[in-house]
Amino acid sequence: MKIAIEELAGCSGCTIAVLDLHEMLLDVVKEAEIVYSPVIMDVKEPPEGIDIAFVTGAVRNEENRERLEKLRRRAKTLVALGTCACYGGISGLSMLSSNEDLFSCVYREVETAKPDGVIPTDVPPFLYRAFAVGDLVKIDYYVTGCPPKEVFVKKIIPAMVAGDKLELSRKSVCSECDRTMGPVENWTLKRRHEGVPDREHCLLGQGYLCLGSVTFGRCAAACPKNNIPCHGCNGPSLDILREPCRDIYGMMVRRISDLTDKPQKEVEKELYDVAHTMYAFTIGSLIMEDKETSKIRDLVKERSR
Amino acid sequence: MKEITISPVTRIEGHAGIRIYLDDKGAVDSAHFQVVELRGFEKFLVGAAVEEAPRITPRICGICPSAHHLAAAKATDRIFGVEPPATGKKLRELLNIGQFVHSHALHFFMLAAPDFILGHDAPAESRNVIGLARNSPEIAKKAIAVRKFGQRLTEAVGGKPIHPANALPGGMSAPLTEGKRAELAVMAEEALGIAREGWEIARNLLDGVDTEVGAVRTGFLGMANQGVYSTYDGSVAMLGADGGRAGSFSDADYTKFIEEYSEDWSYLKFARFKGGDYYRVGPLARLNIVERMGTEHADAALTEYRERFGTVAQAPLAYHLARYIEFIASCERAADLLSDPGITGSDIRARVGKVVNRRGVGIIEAPRGTLIHDYTVNEAGIIERCNLIVATCQNNYAIDRGVEDMARRVVENGALTEGAANRIEMIVRAYDPCISCATHAIGRMPLRIECVRRT
């Protein structure tokens, strides 16, 4: 059993999530051989004949795309590991501006750079947009999470190595949350730093934009349990994925409207910074952009040349 | 023109390459450290509600997310004009310590040690943590145990072991429970035991190694709290290349001392002192700057270290020992904080109102060096400008020059053996560069080494 882990446009957090198997890692390497993982070993190229390859990160430049295609050719099973690979992840936010504006800002406009700063050209060129890996090659399994959580990785990796089938929860973050729906009166949307939410009741009911209901679970609702509203880092829930007419924004508006008896139009007026609060992890996904009601098309500048 | 490429540079975080240019005789003309990723956080945070910065910026780096999380949180404290209460502040410090324990243990045992313990000429496929597990299973088990403590600590205080979310404007969102505290206190003592034992390996790591390789002379920059080692709070001190004190700053004053520039062949910017002098950050810099570590075992190790490298060390390979001493200090400090009765208090979050200051700068020591988050917002708290200066950007010049120095030593007749390539990479690895951070990058960094023959 030969395993590879590739890194594209990402933060290496998913590779760390694999290392977070901790002592189980020693059992895994007894059963399987890790033949390629640039963060932890020196093999420079993925070899032929990989049984299971995990690809982490999104595709943002030419080199990412070449590596993804090479990995697909050399692996029997290709797994998209983490939200960047599955939906573009945080890198997708780079599509909020054009590539030119992005480079200009980074190399010329920030406080410590100079207006005549060099914009690098002898580097792998950016593609016109970010891609989730499944937008470009066939993916056999998707494992969401930013990064996938330890309890869950501890289930899937040994099972994959052993060739076992697994039944896993397909529910939303709310299904794992221990809060109850409290009274919802005089509801107005709060910014995340306003007030202190109580620990007993639903954060959305208290006026905080918690994406738990539209987000795929398997994180044990870690953030809501720590009094932090869900940011949607596991990507969309299954009901949104399945239905072409359902989208993160539309479903959130509908839920808030049902909860508060406010008309949807009124709810929409209260929303702010939709890009960073609702689509922070999914802008790079064509699947999510193509939804009938998706706001991604309105948010993205860099879609075509 | 002939090029030798080492691609990707491995056992570092992110994506990079090395390009070596040869002259017509096959000797090294020049060499560069090249980063092939950019992600563009400084641009795409514009328009974000500033309280989201602590949730978005951890995704810059999966190895040191807490550092970004906390630097952003500190910046938002300034913007809303609040100070976290004492317990909230202690929890934040503890969160940063969890980060150091995991990151330094990961780097020392899993990424760097294979070169020294297995030998840098060991075969590529076994010169890694898995080879270490086979050859020195006891070391591997201990490495896993200490890293696990770091991640458990991060999870207990920050909510998640990777990309924690609990720090927010004014403090922390959840207290540390007594059950967790007790459990972690035991783990901290175990980790400290392992760290002290490991010093026997670490102190001799560079015996018989030429520590002059990859040498550069630079100034240094790092945080200290009244001369004592501190990673969460303090002022940032600067040293000149001669080791002389060159002043200190805090908050937005960093712009008076630091400038950035870029080169055509790398996505990674270079930071230096205004006036053109180069400096370095990270474990080596911090130990050059502090008078003492402030904890017993780390101070004893520091005394030994200074006997060998002097009070202002310049050798890149000394980073490994400096990092290890910080690892000991982090375990000691974690044990201290976890036995502090105030750590489980419920007063963790100051009430936050409207925007008080239109600009907020958060500075913190990340495992790889000083990290600066600088946000300018409108009256509603929406980000208008953002500047992020990360450790690897500040070490970029030193890594680049160190690579060239090593290339001149190991490239023979225009050829590069695998062992020689790994020695060049060892210089890069000494700095533990984090390319995800460095480029806030969209991309990947295993190192590519290219040799280019100029004709």
Coordinates of C-alpha atoms in Angstrom, one line a residue, chain B:
Chain B
M1 CA 23.8 29.0 -19.3
K2 CA 23.4 25.9 -17.2
E3 CA 20.9 25.5 -14.4
I4 CA 20.8 23.0 -11.6
T5 CA 17.4 22.8 -9.9
I6 CA 16.5 21.3 -6.6
S7 CA 12.7 21.1 -6.6
P8 CA 10.9 21.0 -4.4
V9 CA 12.9 21.8 -1.2
T10 CA 11.5 19.2 1.2
R11 CA 10.9 19.0 4.9
I12 CA 10.0 22.6 5.2
E13 CA 6.6 24.1 5.3
G14 CA 5.3 25.3 1.9
H15 CA 6.9 25.5 -1.6
A16 CA 10.2 26.7 -2.7
G17 CA 13.1 26.0 -5.0
I18 CA 16.8 26.7 -5.3
R19 CA 18.3 27.9 -8.5
I20 CA 22.1 27.8 -9.0
Y21 CA 23.7 29.6 -11.9
L22 CA 27.0 28.2 -13.1
D23 CA 29.7 30.0 -15.2
D24 CA 31.2 28.4 -18.3
K25 CA 33.8 26.6 -16.1
G26 CA 31.0 24.9 -14.2
A27 CA 31.7 26.9 -11.0
V28 CA 28.9 28.6 -9.1
D29 CA 28.2 32.0 -10.4
S30 CA 25.3 32.8 -8.1
A31 CA 22.4 31.0 -6.3
H32 CA 19.0 32.0 -5.2
F33 CA 16.2 30.8 -2.9
Q34 CA 13.0 31.0 -4.8
V35 CA 9.5 30.8 -3.5
V36 CA 6.8 29.8 -6.0
E37 CA 3.6 30.6 -4.2
L38 CA 1.5 33.7 -3.4
R39 CA -1.9 33.8 -1.8
G40 CA -2.5 37.5 -1.4
F41 CA -4.1 37.8 2.1
E42 CA -3.0 41.5 2.2
K43 CA -5.3 42.2 -0.7
F44 CA -8.2 39.9 0.0
L45 CA -8.7 40.9 3.6
V46 CA -9.6 44.4 2.3
G47 CA -13.4 44.7 2.7
A48 CA -13.6 42.1 5.5
A49 CA -15.1 42.9 8.9
V50 CA -12.0 43.3 11.1
E51 CA -13.3 40.9 13.8
E52 CA -13.1 38.2 11.1
A53 CA -9.3 38.7 10.7
P54 CA -8.6 36.4 13.7
R55 CA -10.6 33.6 12.0
I56 CA -9.3 34.1 8.5
T57 CA -5.6 34.7 9.0
P58 CA -4.8 31.4 10.8
R59 CA -5.3 29.8 7.3
I60 CA -2.1 31.5 6.3
C61 CA -0.3 28.7 7.9
G62 CA -1.3 25.3 9.3
I63 CA 1.9 24.9 11.3
C64 CA 1.7 28.3 13.2
P65 CA -2.0 29.3 12.9
S66 CA -2.1 30.4 16.5
A67 CA 0.5 33.1 15.9
H68 CA -1.6 34.6 13.1
H69 CA -4.7 34.2 15.2
L70 CA -3.2 36.0 18.1
A71 CA -1.5 38.8 16.2
A72 CA -4.8 39.5 14.5
A73 CA -6.6 39.4 17.8
K74 CA -4.1 41.8 19.4
A75 CA -4.6 44.2 16.4
T76 CA -8.4 44.1 16.9
D77 CA -8.0 44.9 20.7
R78 CA -6.3 48.1 19.6
I79 CA -9.0 48.9 17.1
F80 CA -11.8 48.5 19.6
G81 CA -9.6 50.2 22.3
V82 CA -9.8 47.3 24.8
E83 CA -7.4 45.2 26.9
P84 CA -8.2 41.6 27.7
P85 CA -8.6 40.9 31.4
A86 CA -5.7 39.1 33.2
T87 CA -7.0 35.6 32.7
G88 CA -7.8 36.2 29.0
K89 CA -4.3 37.4 28.5
K90 CA -2.8 34.4 30.3
L91 CA -4.9 32.1 28.1
R92 CA -3.6 33.9 25.0
E93 CA 0.0 33.5 26.1
L94 CA -0.7 29.8 26.8
L95 CA -2.1 29.4 23.4
N96 CA 1.0 30.8 21.8
I97 CA 3.1 28.5 24.0
G98 CA 1.1 25.5 22.7
Q99 CA 2.0 26.7 19.2
F100 CA 5.7 26.8 20.1
V101 CA 5.8 23.3 21.7
H102 CA 4.2 21.7 18.6
S103 CA 6.0 23.7 16.0
H104 CA 9.5 23.5 17.5
A105 CA 9.0 19.7 18.3
L106 CA 7.8 19.2 14.7
H107 CA 10.8 21.0 13.3
F108 CA 13.5 19.7 15.5
F109 CA 12.5 16.0 15.7
M110 CA 10.6 15.4 12.5
L111 CA 12.0 17.8 9.9
A112 CA 15.5 18.7 10.9
A113 CA 16.8 15.9 13.1
P114 CA 16.8 13.2 10.4
D115 CA 19.7 15.1 8.8
F116 CA 21.8 14.9 12.0
I117 CA 20.6 11.7 13.5
L118 CA 20.3 9.6 10.3
G119 CA 23.0 11.6 8.5
H120 CA 22.6 14.0 5.6
D121 CA 23.9 11.4 3.2
A122 CA 21.3 8.8 4.3
P123 CA 19.0 7.8 1.4
A124 CA 16.3 10.3 0.6
E125 CA 13.4 7.9 1.1
S126 CA 14.4 7.1 4.7
R127 CA 15.9 10.5 5.7
N128 CA 12.7 11.6 7.4
V129 CA 10.4 11.1 10.5
I130 CA 9.4 7.7 9.3
G131 CA 13.0 6.6 8.9
L132 CA 13.5 8.0 12.4
A133 CA 10.6 6.0 13.7
R134 CA 12.3 2.8 12.2
N135 CA 15.8 3.6 13.3
S136 CA 15.3 5.4 16.6
P137 CA 11.7 4.5 17.6
E138 CA 12.3 5.9 21.1
I139 CA 13.1 9.3 19.8
A140 CA 10.1 9.2 17.4
K141 CA 7.7 8.2 20.2
K142 CA 8.9 11.1 22.4
A143 CA 8.7 13.5 19.5
I144 CA 5.1 12.4 19.0
A145 CA 4.3 12.7 22.7
V146 CA 5.6 16.3 23.0
R147 CA 4.0 17.4 19.8
K148 CA 0.7 15.9 21.0
F149 CA 1.0 17.9 24.2
G150 CA 1.4 21.1 22.1
Q151 CA -1.6 20.3 20.0
R152 CA -3.8 19.2 23.0
L153 CA -2.9 22.5 24.7
T154 CA -3.8 24.5 21.6
E155 CA -7.1 22.6 21.3
A156 CA -8.0 23.1 25.0
V157 CA -7.3 26.9 25.0
G158 CA -8.0 27.8 21.3
G159 CA -10.9 25.4 20.6
K160 CA -9.1 23.5 17.8
P161 CA -5.5 22.1 17.4
I162 CA -5.2 23.6 13.9
H163 CA -6.7 26.9 13.1
P164 CA -7.9 27.8 16.6
A165 CA -10.8 30.3 16.8
N166 CA -11.2 31.3 20.5
A167 CA -9.3 34.6 20.5
L168 CA -11.4 37.6 19.6
P169 CA -11.4 41.3 20.2
G170 CA -11.1 41.9 24.0
G171 CA -9.9 38.4 25.0
M172 CA -11.0 34.8 24.6
S173 CA -14.4 33.2 24.0
A174 CA -14.2 30.2 26.4
P175 CA -12.5 29.5 29.7
L176 CA -10.1 26.7 30.4
T177 CA -11.9 24.0 32.5
E178 CA -10.4 22.6 35.6
G179 CA -10.6 19.1 34.2
K180 CA -8.6 20.1 31.1
R181 CA -6.1 22.1 33.2
A182 CA -5.4 19.2 35.4
E183 CA -4.9 16.9 32.5
L184 CA -2.6 19.3 30.7
A185 CA -0.6 20.0 33.8
V186 CA 0.4 16.3 33.9
M187 CA 1.2 16.4 30.2
A188 CA 3.3 19.5 30.6
E189 CA 5.5 17.8 33.2
E190 CA 6.0 14.8 31.0
A191 CA 6.9 17.1 28.0
L192 CA 9.4 19.0 30.2
G193 CA 11.0 15.7 31.2
I194 CA 11.3 14.7 27.5
A195 CA 12.6 18.2 26.6
R196 CA 15.3 18.0 29.3
E197 CA 16.4 14.5 28.2
G198 CA 16.5 15.6 24.6
W199 CA 18.9 18.4 25.4
E200 CA 21.6 15.6 25.6
I201 CA 21.0 15.0 21.9
A202 CA 20.5 18.6 21.0
R203 CA 23.6 20.0 22.7
N204 CA 25.9 17.6 20.8
L205 CA 24.0 17.9 17.5
L206 CA 26.5 20.2 15.9
D207 CA 29.6 18.5 17.2
G208 CA 32.0 18.0 14.3
V209 CA 29.7 20.0 12.0
D210 CA 31.2 23.1 10.4
T211 CA 28.9 25.8 11.7
E212 CA 30.4 28.4 9.5
V213 CA 28.5 27.1 6.4
G214 CA 25.8 29.3 5.1
A215 CA 27.1 32.1 7.3
V216 CA 25.9 35.6 6.9
R217 CA 26.4 38.6 9.2
T218 CA 23.2 40.4 9.9
G219 CA 21.4 42.4 12.6
F220 CA 18.6 40.8 14.6
L221 CA 15.1 41.7 15.6
G222 CA 12.9 40.1 18.2
M223 CA 10.6 40.6 21.2
A224 CA 11.7 40.7 24.8
N225 CA 10.0 41.8 28.0
Q226 CA 12.4 43.9 30.0
G227 CA 15.3 41.6 28.9
V228 CA 13.4 38.4 29.6
Y229 CA 12.3 35.9 26.9
S230 CA 8.7 36.5 26.0
T231 CA 6.6 35.6 23.0
Y232 CA 3.2 37.2 23.6
D233 CA 4.0 40.6 25.1
G234 CA 6.9 43.0 25.1
S235 CA 8.7 45.5 22.9
V236 CA 10.6 44.6 19.8
A237 CA 14.4 45.1 20.1
M238 CA 16.8 45.5 17.3
L239 CA 20.5 44.6 17.2
G240 CA 23.0 45.8 14.6
A241 CA 25.3 43.3 12.7
D242 CA 28.0 44.1 15.2
G243 CA 25.7 42.9 18.0
G244 CA 25.2 46.5 19.3
R245 CA 21.7 47.5 20.6
A246 CA 20.0 49.6 17.9
G247 CA 16.8 50.6 19.8
S248 CA 13.4 49.1 20.1
F249 CA 9.8 49.8 19.0
S250 CA 6.2 48.7 19.5
D251 CA 2.9 48.9 17.6
A252 CA 2.7 51.0 14.4
D253 CA 6.3 52.3 14.9
Y254 CA 7.5 49.3 13.0
T255 CA 7.1 51.3 9.8
K256 CA 9.9 53.7 10.9
F257 CA 12.4 50.8 11.0
I258 CA 11.4 48.2 8.4
E259 CA 11.0 48.2 4.7
E260 CA 10.2 45.5 2.1
Y261 CA 11.3 44.9 -1.4
S262 CA 10.8 42.2 -4.0
E263 CA 12.8 40.4 -6.7
D264 CA 11.6 39.2 -10.1
W265 CA 12.4 35.5 -9.4
S266 CA 10.4 34.9 -6.1
Y267 CA 6.9 35.5 -4.8
L268 CA 8.5 36.1 -1.4
K269 CA 9.2 39.6 -0.4
F270 CA 12.4 40.6 1.5
A271 CA 12.3 42.7 4.6
R272 CA 15.3 44.8 5.9
F273 CA 16.0 47.7 8.1
K274 CA 15.4 51.1 6.5
G275 CA 18.8 52.2 5.4
G276 CA 19.5 48.8 3.8
D277 CA 20.9 46.7 6.6
Y278 CA 19.7 43.1 6.8
Y279 CA 18.4 41.4 9.9
R280 CA 17.1 38.0 11.0
V281 CA 14.3 36.9 13.2
G282 CA 13.4 33.7 15.0
P283 CA 15.1 31.5 17.7
L284 CA 18.6 32.8 17.0
A285 CA 17.5 36.4 17.0
R286 CA 15.4 36.1 20.2
L287 CA 18.3 34.4 22.1
N288 CA 20.7 37.1 20.9
I289 CA 18.3 39.7 22.2
V290 CA 17.2 38.4 25.6
E291 CA 19.4 38.6 28.8
R292 CA 17.8 35.5 30.1
M293 CA 15.0 33.0 29.4
G294 CA 13.4 33.4 32.8
T295 CA 13.0 29.6 33.5
E296 CA 15.5 27.4 35.2
H297 CA 16.3 24.7 32.6
A298 CA 16.2 26.9 29.6
D299 CA 18.5 29.4 31.4
A300 CA 21.0 26.6 32.1
A301 CA 20.9 25.5 28.5
L302 CA 21.3 29.2 27.4
T303 CA 24.5 29.5 29.4
E304 CA 26.0 26.4 27.7
Y305 CA 24.9 27.7 24.3
R306 CA 26.5 31.1 24.9
E307 CA 29.8 29.5 25.9
R308 CA 29.9 28.0 22.4
F309 CA 28.3 30.6 20.2
G310 CA 28.9 33.9 22.2
T311 CA 26.2 36.4 23.2
V312 CA 25.4 37.3 19.6
A313 CA 25.4 34.1 17.5
Q314 CA 25.5 34.4 13.7
A315 CA 25.8 30.8 12.5
P316 CA 22.6 29.6 10.8
L317 CA 23.0 26.0 12.2
A318 CA 22.9 27.5 15.7
Y319 CA 19.2 28.1 15.0
H320 CA 18.7 24.4 15.8
L321 CA 20.1 24.7 19.3
A322 CA 18.4 28.1 19.9
R323 CA 15.1 26.5 18.8
Y324 CA 15.6 23.6 21.2
I325 CA 16.3 26.0 24.1
E326 CA 13.0 27.8 23.3
F327 CA 11.3 24.4 23.3
I328 CA 12.6 23.7 26.8
A329 CA 11.4 27.2 27.9
S330 CA 8.0 26.7 26.3
C331 CA 7.5 23.5 28.3
E332 CA 8.6 25.2 31.5
R333 CA 6.4 28.2 30.9
A334 CA 3.4 25.9 30.1
A335 CA 3.9 24.0 33.3
D336 CA 4.0 27.3 35.3
L337 CA 0.9 28.8 33.7
L338 CA -1.0 25.5 34.0
S339 CA -0.3 25.6 37.8
D340 CA -1.4 29.2 38.1
P341 CA -4.8 29.2 39.9
G342 CA -5.8 32.3 37.8
I343 CA -5.7 30.3 34.6
T344 CA -9.2 28.7 35.0
G345 CA -10.8 32.1 35.9
S346 CA -14.0 33.1 34.1
D347 CA -13.0 36.8 33.5
I348 CA -11.6 36.2 30.0
R349 CA -13.2 38.8 27.8
A350 CA -13.6 42.6 27.9
R351 CA -16.8 44.1 26.6
V352 CA -16.3 45.6 23.2
G353 CA -18.1 48.5 21.6
K354 CA -17.5 50.6 18.6
V355 CA -14.3 51.3 16.7
V356 CA -12.0 53.5 18.8
N357 CA -8.9 53.5 16.7
R358 CA -8.9 53.4 12.9
R359 CA -5.6 51.5 12.9
G360 CA -4.5 48.5 15.0
V361 CA -1.1 46.7 14.9
G362 CA -0.6 43.3 16.6
I363 CA 2.9 42.1 17.1
I364 CA 3.7 38.7 18.4
E365 CA 6.6 36.2 18.3
A366 CA 5.7 33.2 16.1
P367 CA 7.9 30.1 16.2
R368 CA 9.8 31.3 13.2
G369 CA 10.2 34.9 14.3
T370 CA 8.5 38.3 14.8
L371 CA 5.0 38.5 13.2
I372 CA 3.3 41.8 12.5
H373 CA -0.4 42.2 11.6
D374 CA -1.4 45.8 10.7
Y375 CA -5.0 46.7 9.9
T376 CA -6.6 50.1 9.0
V377 CA -10.4 50.1 9.1
N378 CA -13.2 52.5 8.4
E379 CA -15.6 53.7 11.1
A380 CA -17.7 50.6 10.8
G381 CA -14.6 48.4 11.3
I382 CA -14.3 47.2 7.7
I383 CA -10.7 46.6 6.7
E384 CA -9.4 49.3 4.2
R385 CA -5.7 48.4 4.4
C386 CA -3.7 45.5 5.6
N387 CA 0.0 44.7 6.0
L388 CA 1.4 41.4 7.2
I389 CA 5.1 40.9 7.8
V390 CA 6.0 37.4 8.5
A391 CA 9.1 35.7 9.8
T392 CA 10.3 34.1 6.7
C393 CA 10.1 37.3 4.7
Q394 CA 12.5 38.8 7.2
N395 CA 14.9 35.8 6.9
N396 CA 14.6 35.7 3.1
Y397 CA 17.9 37.5 2.4
A398 CA 19.8 35.4 4.9
I399 CA 18.4 32.2 3.5
D400 CA 19.2 33.3 -0.1
R401 CA 22.8 34.2 0.8
G402 CA 23.3 31.1 2.9
V403 CA 22.1 29.0 -0.1
E404 CA 24.7 30.6 -2.3
D405 CA 27.5 30.1 0.2
M406 CA 26.6 26.4 0.6
A407 CA 26.3 26.0 -3.2
R408 CA 29.9 27.3 -3.7
R409 CA 31.1 24.7 -1.2
V410 CA 29.3 21.6 -2.6
V411 CA 28.8 22.0 -6.4
E412 CA 31.7 20.3 -8.1
N413 CA 32.4 20.6 -11.8
G414 CA 28.9 21.8 -12.5
A415 CA 27.3 18.8 -10.9
L416 CA 25.3 18.3 -7.8
T417 CA 24.9 15.0 -6.0
E418 CA 21.8 14.2 -4.0
G419 CA 23.8 14.5 -0.8
A420 CA 25.2 17.9 -1.8
A421 CA 21.7 19.1 -2.7
N422 CA 20.5 18.1 0.7
R423 CA 23.3 20.0 2.3
I424 CA 22.1 23.1 0.5
E425 CA 18.6 22.4 1.7
M426 CA 19.9 22.0 5.3
I427 CA 20.8 25.7 5.3
V428 CA 17.3 26.5 4.3
R429 CA 15.9 24.1 6.9
A430 CA 17.9 25.7 9.7
Y431 CA 15.7 28.7 9.3
D432 CA 12.6 26.5 9.4
P433 CA 11.1 28.7 6.7
C434 CA 7.4 28.8 6.5
I435 CA 6.5 29.5 2.9
S436 CA 2.8 29.4 3.4
C437 CA 3.3 32.2 5.9
A438 CA 5.9 33.9 3.8
T439 CA 3.9 34.4 0.8
H440 CA 0.6 34.5 2.7
A441 CA 1.0 32.4 -0.3
I442 CA -1.1 30.8 -2.9
G443 CA 1.0 27.8 -3.5
R444 CA 3.4 25.1 -2.6
M445 CA 7.0 25.0 -1.4
P446 CA 9.0 22.0 -1.7
L447 CA 12.4 23.4 -2.8
R448 CA 13.6 23.1 -6.3
I449 CA 17.3 23.6 -6.8
E450 CA 18.3 24.7 -10.3
C451 CA 21.8 25.2 -11.6
V452 CA 22.0 27.6 -14.5
R453 CA 25.2 27.9 -16.6
R454 CA 25.8 31.4 -17.8
T455 CA 27.2 31.5 -21.3

